JSON list of C-alpha atoms in Angstrom, two decimals:
[
{"chain": "A", "resi": 868, "resn": "MET", "atom": "CA", "xyz": [92.58, 95.43, 107.65]},
{"chain": "A", "resi": 869, "resn": "ASN", "atom": "CA", "xyz": [93.92, 95.86, 111.11]},
{"chain": "A", "resi": 870, "resn": "ALA", "atom": "CA", "xyz": [91.12, 98.05, 112.47]},
{"chain": "A", "resi": 871, "resn": "ALA", "atom": "CA", "xyz": [88.73, 95.10, 112.43]},
{"chain": "A", "resi": 872, "resn": "ALA", "atom": "CA", "xyz": [90.92, 93.44, 115.06]},
{"chain": "A", "resi": 873, "resn": "GLN", "atom": "CA", "xyz": [90.81, 96.47, 117.34]},
{"chain": "A", "resi": 874, "resn": "ARG", "atom": "CA", "xyz": [87.89, 96.77, 119.74]},
{"chain": "A", "resi": 875, "resn": "PHE", "atom": "CA", "xyz": [85.91, 99.98, 119.25]},
{"chain": "A", "resi": 876, "resn": "ARG", "atom": "CA", "xyz": [86.19, 102.20, 122.32]},
{"chain": "A", "resi": 877, "resn": "LYS", "atom": "CA", "xyz": [84.62, 105.58, 121.54]},
{"chain": "A", "resi": 878, "resn": "PRO", "atom": "CA", "xyz": [84.05, 107.95, 118.61]},
{"chain": "A", "resi": 879, "resn": "HIS", "atom": "CA", "xyz": [87.29, 108.89, 116.87]},
{"chain": "A", "resi": 880, "resn": "CYS", "atom": "CA", "xyz": [88.70, 109.84, 113.52]},
{"chain": "A", "resi": 881, "resn": "PHE", "atom": "CA", "xyz": [90.22, 106.92, 111.65]},
{"chain": "A", "resi": 882, "resn": "LEU", "atom": "CA", "xyz": [92.89, 107.07, 108.98]},
{"chain": "A", "resi": 883, "resn": "VAL", "atom": "CA", "xyz": [92.40, 104.78, 105.98]},
{"chain": "A", "resi": 884, "resn": "TYR", "atom": "CA", "xyz": [95.46, 104.09, 103.82]},
{"chain": "A", "resi": 885, "resn": "ALA", "atom": "CA", "xyz": [94.48, 102.16, 100.71]},
{"chain": "A", "resi": 886, "resn": "LEU", "atom": "CA", "xyz": [96.62, 100.73, 97.89]},
{"chain": "A", "resi": 887, "resn": "ALA", "atom": "CA", "xyz": [95.00, 99.43, 94.72]},
{"chain": "A", "resi": 888, "resn": "PRO", "atom": "CA", "xyz": [95.86, 95.98, 93.42]},
{"chain": "A", "resi": 889, "resn": "GLU", "atom": "CA", "xyz": [98.59, 95.79, 90.79]},
{"chain": "A", "resi": 890, "resn": "GLY", "atom": "CA", "xyz": [97.41, 96.30, 87.24]},
{"chain": "A", "resi": 891, "resn": "ILE", "atom": "CA", "xyz": [94.75, 98.89, 88.03]},
{"chain": "A", "resi": 892, "resn": "SER", "atom": "CA", "xyz": [95.39, 102.23, 86.34]},
{"chain": "A", "resi": 893, "resn": "ALA", "atom": "CA", "xyz": [95.66, 105.36, 88.49]},
{"chain": "A", "resi": 894, "resn": "SER", "atom": "CA", "xyz": [92.52, 106.73, 86.84]},
{"chain": "A", "resi": 895, "resn": "VAL", "atom": "CA", "xyz": [90.46, 103.64, 87.66]},
{"chain": "A", "resi": 896, "resn": "ALA", "atom": "CA", "xyz": [91.93, 103.48, 91.18]},
{"chain": "A", "resi": 897, "resn": "ASN", "atom": "CA", "xyz": [90.94, 107.14, 91.74]},
{"chain": "A", "resi": 898, "resn": "ASP", "atom": "CA", "xyz": [87.36, 106.39, 90.62]},
{"chain": "A", "resi": 899, "resn": "VAL", "atom": "CA", "xyz": [87.12, 103.33, 92.87]},
{"chain": "A", "resi": 900, "resn": "PHE", "atom": "CA", "xyz": [88.53, 105.22, 95.86]},
{"chain": "A", "resi": 901, "resn": "ASN", "atom": "CA", "xyz": [86.11, 108.10, 95.21]},
{"chain": "A", "resi": 902, "resn": "ASP", "atom": "CA", "xyz": [83.23, 105.60, 95.17]},
{"chain": "A", "resi": 903, "resn": "TYR", "atom": "CA", "xyz": [84.45, 104.32, 98.55]},
{"chain": "A", "resi": 904, "resn": "ILE", "atom": "CA", "xyz": [84.58, 107.85, 100.00]},
{"chain": "A", "resi": 905, "resn": "ALA", "atom": "CA", "xyz": [81.10, 108.68, 98.62]},
{"chain": "A", "resi": 906, "resn": "ASP", "atom": "CA", "xyz": [79.44, 105.52, 99.96]},
{"chain": "A", "resi": 907, "resn": "PRO", "atom": "CA", "xyz": [76.72, 106.70, 102.39]},
{"chain": "A", "resi": 908, "resn": "SER", "atom": "CA", "xyz": [76.95, 103.42, 104.32]},
{"chain": "A", "resi": 909, "resn": "LEU", "atom": "CA", "xyz": [80.42, 104.46, 105.53]},
{"chain": "A", "resi": 910, "resn": "PRO", "atom": "CA", "xyz": [81.15, 106.95, 108.30]},
{"chain": "A", "resi": 911, "resn": "VAL", "atom": "CA", "xyz": [81.48, 110.65, 107.48]},
{"chain": "A", "resi": 912, "resn": "PRO", "atom": "CA", "xyz": [84.63, 111.40, 105.43]},
{"chain": "A", "resi": 913, "resn": "LEU", "atom": "CA", "xyz": [86.53, 114.49, 106.59]},
{"chain": "A", "resi": 914, "resn": "PHE", "atom": "CA", "xyz": [89.46, 114.38, 104.18]},
{"chain": "A", "resi": 915, "resn": "HIS", "atom": "CA", "xyz": [90.77, 112.36, 101.28]},
{"chain": "A", "resi": 916, "resn": "ASP", "atom": "CA", "xyz": [93.44, 112.54, 98.62]},
{"chain": "A", "resi": 917, "resn": "HIS", "atom": "CA", "xyz": [94.96, 110.26, 96.00]},
{"chain": "A", "resi": 918, "resn": "PHE", "atom": "CA", "xyz": [98.56, 109.13, 95.55]},
{"chain": "A", "resi": 919, "resn": "ILE", "atom": "CA", "xyz": [100.74, 110.27, 92.67]},
{"chain": "A", "resi": 920, "resn": "GLY", "atom": "CA", "xyz": [102.37, 107.40, 90.79]},
{"chain": "A", "resi": 921, "resn": "THR", "atom": "CA", "xyz": [100.57, 104.66, 92.76]},
{"chain": "A", "resi": 922, "resn": "GLY", "atom": "CA", "xyz": [96.93, 103.67, 92.64]},
{"chain": "A", "resi": 923, "resn": "GLY", "atom": "CA", "xyz": [95.41, 104.42, 96.01]},
{"chain": "A", "resi": 924, "resn": "GLY", "atom": "CA", "xyz": [94.78, 107.11, 98.53]},
{"chain": "A", "resi": 925, "resn": "VAL", "atom": "CA", "xyz": [94.35, 108.21, 102.09]},
{"chain": "A", "resi": 926, "resn": "ALA", "atom": "CA", "xyz": [91.22, 109.31, 103.92]},
{"chain": "A", "resi": 927, "resn": "ILE", "atom": "CA", "xyz": [90.13, 110.41, 107.36]},
{"chain": "A", "resi": 928, "resn": "PHE", "atom": "CA", "xyz": [86.68, 109.29, 108.54]},
{"chain": "A", "resi": 929, "resn": "TYR", "atom": "CA", "xyz": [84.80, 110.26, 111.69]},
{"chain": "A", "resi": 930, "resn": "VAL", "atom": "CA", "xyz": [83.68, 106.93, 113.16]},
{"chain": "A", "resi": 931, "resn": "GLU", "atom": "CA", "xyz": [80.96, 107.09, 115.81]},
{"chain": "A", "resi": 932, "resn": "ASP", "atom": "CA", "xyz": [80.39, 103.41, 116.56]},
{"chain": "A", "resi": 933, "resn": "ALA", "atom": "CA", "xyz": [81.62, 99.84, 116.10]},
{"chain": "A", "resi": 934, "resn": "ALA", "atom": "CA", "xyz": [79.43, 99.34, 113.03]},
{"chain": "A", "resi": 935, "resn": "GLY", "atom": "CA", "xyz": [81.09, 102.33, 111.35]},
{"chain": "A", "resi": 936, "resn": "GLN", "atom": "CA", "xyz": [84.52, 100.97, 112.17]},
{"chain": "A", "resi": 937, "resn": "ALA", "atom": "CA", "xyz": [83.65, 97.57, 110.71]},
{"chain": "A", "resi": 938, "resn": "ALA", "atom": "CA", "xyz": [82.19, 99.18, 107.58]},
{"chain": "A", "resi": 939, "resn": "LEU", "atom": "CA", "xyz": [85.52, 100.81, 106.72]},
{"chain": "A", "resi": 940, "resn": "SER", "atom": "CA", "xyz": [87.18, 97.44, 106.16]},
{"chain": "A", "resi": 941, "resn": "ALA", "atom": "CA", "xyz": [84.11, 95.53, 104.94]},
{"chain": "A", "resi": 942, "resn": "SER", "atom": "CA", "xyz": [83.23, 97.84, 102.07]},
{"chain": "A", "resi": 943, "resn": "PRO", "atom": "CA", "xyz": [83.01, 95.96, 98.76]},
{"chain": "A", "resi": 944, "resn": "HIS", "atom": "CA", "xyz": [84.53, 98.96, 96.95]},
{"chain": "A", "resi": 945, "resn": "LEU", "atom": "CA", "xyz": [88.05, 98.11, 98.16]},
{"chain": "A", "resi": 946, "resn": "ALA", "atom": "CA", "xyz": [87.67, 94.36, 98.57]},
{"chain": "A", "resi": 947, "resn": "ASP", "atom": "CA", "xyz": [90.96, 93.47, 96.86]},
{"chain": "A", "resi": 948, "resn": "TRP", "atom": "CA", "xyz": [92.91, 96.49, 98.05]},
{"chain": "A", "resi": 949, "resn": "ASP", "atom": "CA", "xyz": [95.68, 96.61, 100.66]},
{"chain": "A", "resi": 950, "resn": "LEU", "atom": "CA", "xyz": [93.95, 98.50, 103.48]},
{"chain": "A", "resi": 951, "resn": "HIS", "atom": "CA", "xyz": [95.45, 99.90, 106.66]},
{"chain": "A", "resi": 952, "resn": "ILE", "atom": "CA", "xyz": [92.97, 101.45, 109.08]},
{"chain": "A", "resi": 953, "resn": "HIS", "atom": "CA", "xyz": [94.01, 103.18, 112.29]},
{"chain": "A", "resi": 954, "resn": "PRO", "atom": "CA", "xyz": [92.19, 105.23, 114.95]},
{"chain": "A", "resi": 955, "resn": "LEU", "atom": "CA", "xyz": [93.89, 108.55, 115.65]},
{"chain": "A", "resi": 956, "resn": "ILE", "atom": "CA", "xyz": [94.84, 109.60, 119.18]},
{"chain": "A", "resi": 957, "resn": "TYR", "atom": "CA", "xyz": [93.96, 113.29, 119.36]},
{"chain": "A", "resi": 958, "resn": "ALA", "atom": "CA", "xyz": [91.41, 113.61, 116.56]},
{"chain": "A", "resi": 959, "resn": "ASP", "atom": "CA", "xyz": [88.37, 112.29, 118.41]},
{"chain": "A", "resi": 960, "resn": "SER", "atom": "CA", "xyz": [85.92, 114.48, 116.44]},
{"chain": "A", "resi": 961, "resn": "PRO", "atom": "CA", "xyz": [85.84, 116.48, 113.21]},
{"chain": "A", "resi": 962, "resn": "ALA", "atom": "CA", "xyz": [86.62, 119.66, 115.15]},
{"chain": "A", "resi": 963, "resn": "ALA", "atom": "CA", "xyz": [89.51, 117.95, 116.95]},
{"chain": "A", "resi": 964, "resn": "PHE", "atom": "CA", "xyz": [90.94, 116.86, 113.57]},
{"chain": "A", "resi": 965, "resn": "ASP", "atom": "CA", "xyz": [90.91, 120.49, 112.45]},
{"chain": "A", "resi": 966, "resn": "ASP", "atom": "CA", "xyz": [92.41, 121.56, 115.80]},
{"chain": "A", "resi": 967, "resn": "GLN", "atom": "CA", "xyz": [95.18, 118.98, 115.39]},
{"chain": "A", "resi": 968, "resn": "ILE", "atom": "CA", "xyz": [96.12, 120.47, 112.01]},
{"chain": "A", "resi": 969, "resn": "ALA", "atom": "CA", "xyz": [96.33, 123.93, 113.60]},
{"chain": "A", "resi": 970, "resn": "PHE", "atom": "CA", "xyz": [98.31, 122.58, 116.58]},
{"chain": "A", "resi": 971, "resn": "THR", "atom": "CA", "xyz": [100.83, 120.79, 114.34]},
{"chain": "A", "resi": 972, "resn": "LEU", "atom": "CA", "xyz": [101.42, 123.85, 112.15]},
{"chain": "A", "resi": 973, "resn": "ARG", "atom": "CA", "xyz": [101.77, 126.17, 115.15]},
{"chain": "A", "resi": 974, "resn": "THR", "atom": "CA", "xyz": [103.90, 123.88, 117.32]},
{"chain": "A", "resi": 975, "resn": "TYR", "atom": "CA", "xyz": [106.26, 122.41, 114.75]},
{"chain": "A", "resi": 976, "resn": "ARG", "atom": "CA", "xyz": [106.52, 125.23, 112.20]},
{"chain": "A", "resi": 977, "resn": "GLY", "atom": "CA", "xyz": [105.28, 128.38, 113.94]},
{"chain": "A", "resi": 978, "resn": "LEU", "atom": "CA", "xyz": [102.57, 128.77, 111.30]},
{"chain": "A", "resi": 979, "resn": "SER", "atom": "CA", "xyz": [98.95, 129.82, 111.66]},
{"chain": "A", "resi": 980, "resn": "TRP", "atom": "CA", "xyz": [96.34, 127.52, 110.07]},
{"chain": "A", "resi": 981, "resn": "GLU", "atom": "CA", "xyz": [94.01, 130.49, 109.61]},
{"chain": "A", "resi": 982, "resn": "ARG", "atom": "CA", "xyz": [96.73, 132.58, 107.94]},
{"chain": "A", "resi": 983, "resn": "LEU", "atom": "CA", "xyz": [97.63, 129.74, 105.57]},
{"chain": "A", "resi": 984, "resn": "GLN", "atom": "CA", "xyz": [93.96, 129.38, 104.63]},
{"chain": "A", "resi": 985, "resn": "ARG", "atom": "CA", "xyz": [93.67, 133.13, 103.92]},
{"chain": "A", "resi": 986, "resn": "LEU", "atom": "CA", "xyz": [96.87, 133.09, 101.83]},
{"chain": "A", "resi": 987, "resn": "ASP", "atom": "CA", "xyz": [95.59, 130.13, 99.82]},
{"chain": "A", "resi": 988, "resn": "GLN", "atom": "CA", "xyz": [92.24, 131.85, 99.23]},
{"chain": "A", "resi": 989, "resn": "ALA", "atom": "CA", "xyz": [93.98, 135.06, 98.15]},
{"chain": "A", "resi": 990, "resn": "ALA", "atom": "CA", "xyz": [96.26, 133.14, 95.76]},
{"chain": "A", "resi": 991, "resn": "SER", "atom": "CA", "xyz": [93.29, 131.24, 94.28]},
{"chain": "A", "resi": 992, "resn": "GLY", "atom": "CA", "xyz": [91.37, 134.46, 93.84]},
{"chain": "A", "resi": 993, "resn": "SER", "atom": "CA", "xyz": [94.27, 136.23, 92.10]},
{"chain": "A", "resi": 994, "resn": "GLN", "atom": "CA", "xyz": [94.67, 133.33, 89.66]},
{"chain": "A", "resi": 995, "resn": "ASP", "atom": "CA", "xyz": [91.02, 133.55, 88.61]},
{"chain": "A", "resi": 996, "resn": "GLY", "atom": "CA", "xyz": [91.17, 137.23, 87.77]}
]
């Protein structure tokens, strides 16, 4: 729970990497992690996903103040979990998180975030019909 040791400086997106204790099934771990994400006492979640083969998941929260930062590690939902919480450098707002995705795709793979979104929507639509 390393974020608790870091002094809050300004609003930023924080990455939460959470591993369930041994012996918890993936299904139960997913439910517990979803309860954590849904908790209205926590900062706004922007993204989350679960791990395959290991109980746990990753999430990105937009943290606006020191109380929000402390809440990420103090939540009773993940009390026995192995938590790693880190502020992100460039994602200092929800829009900046989205911009960072677009920047990474464009800079490191020459891909357009908007084009990938349209392709995904087209593929999803063709599967439904």
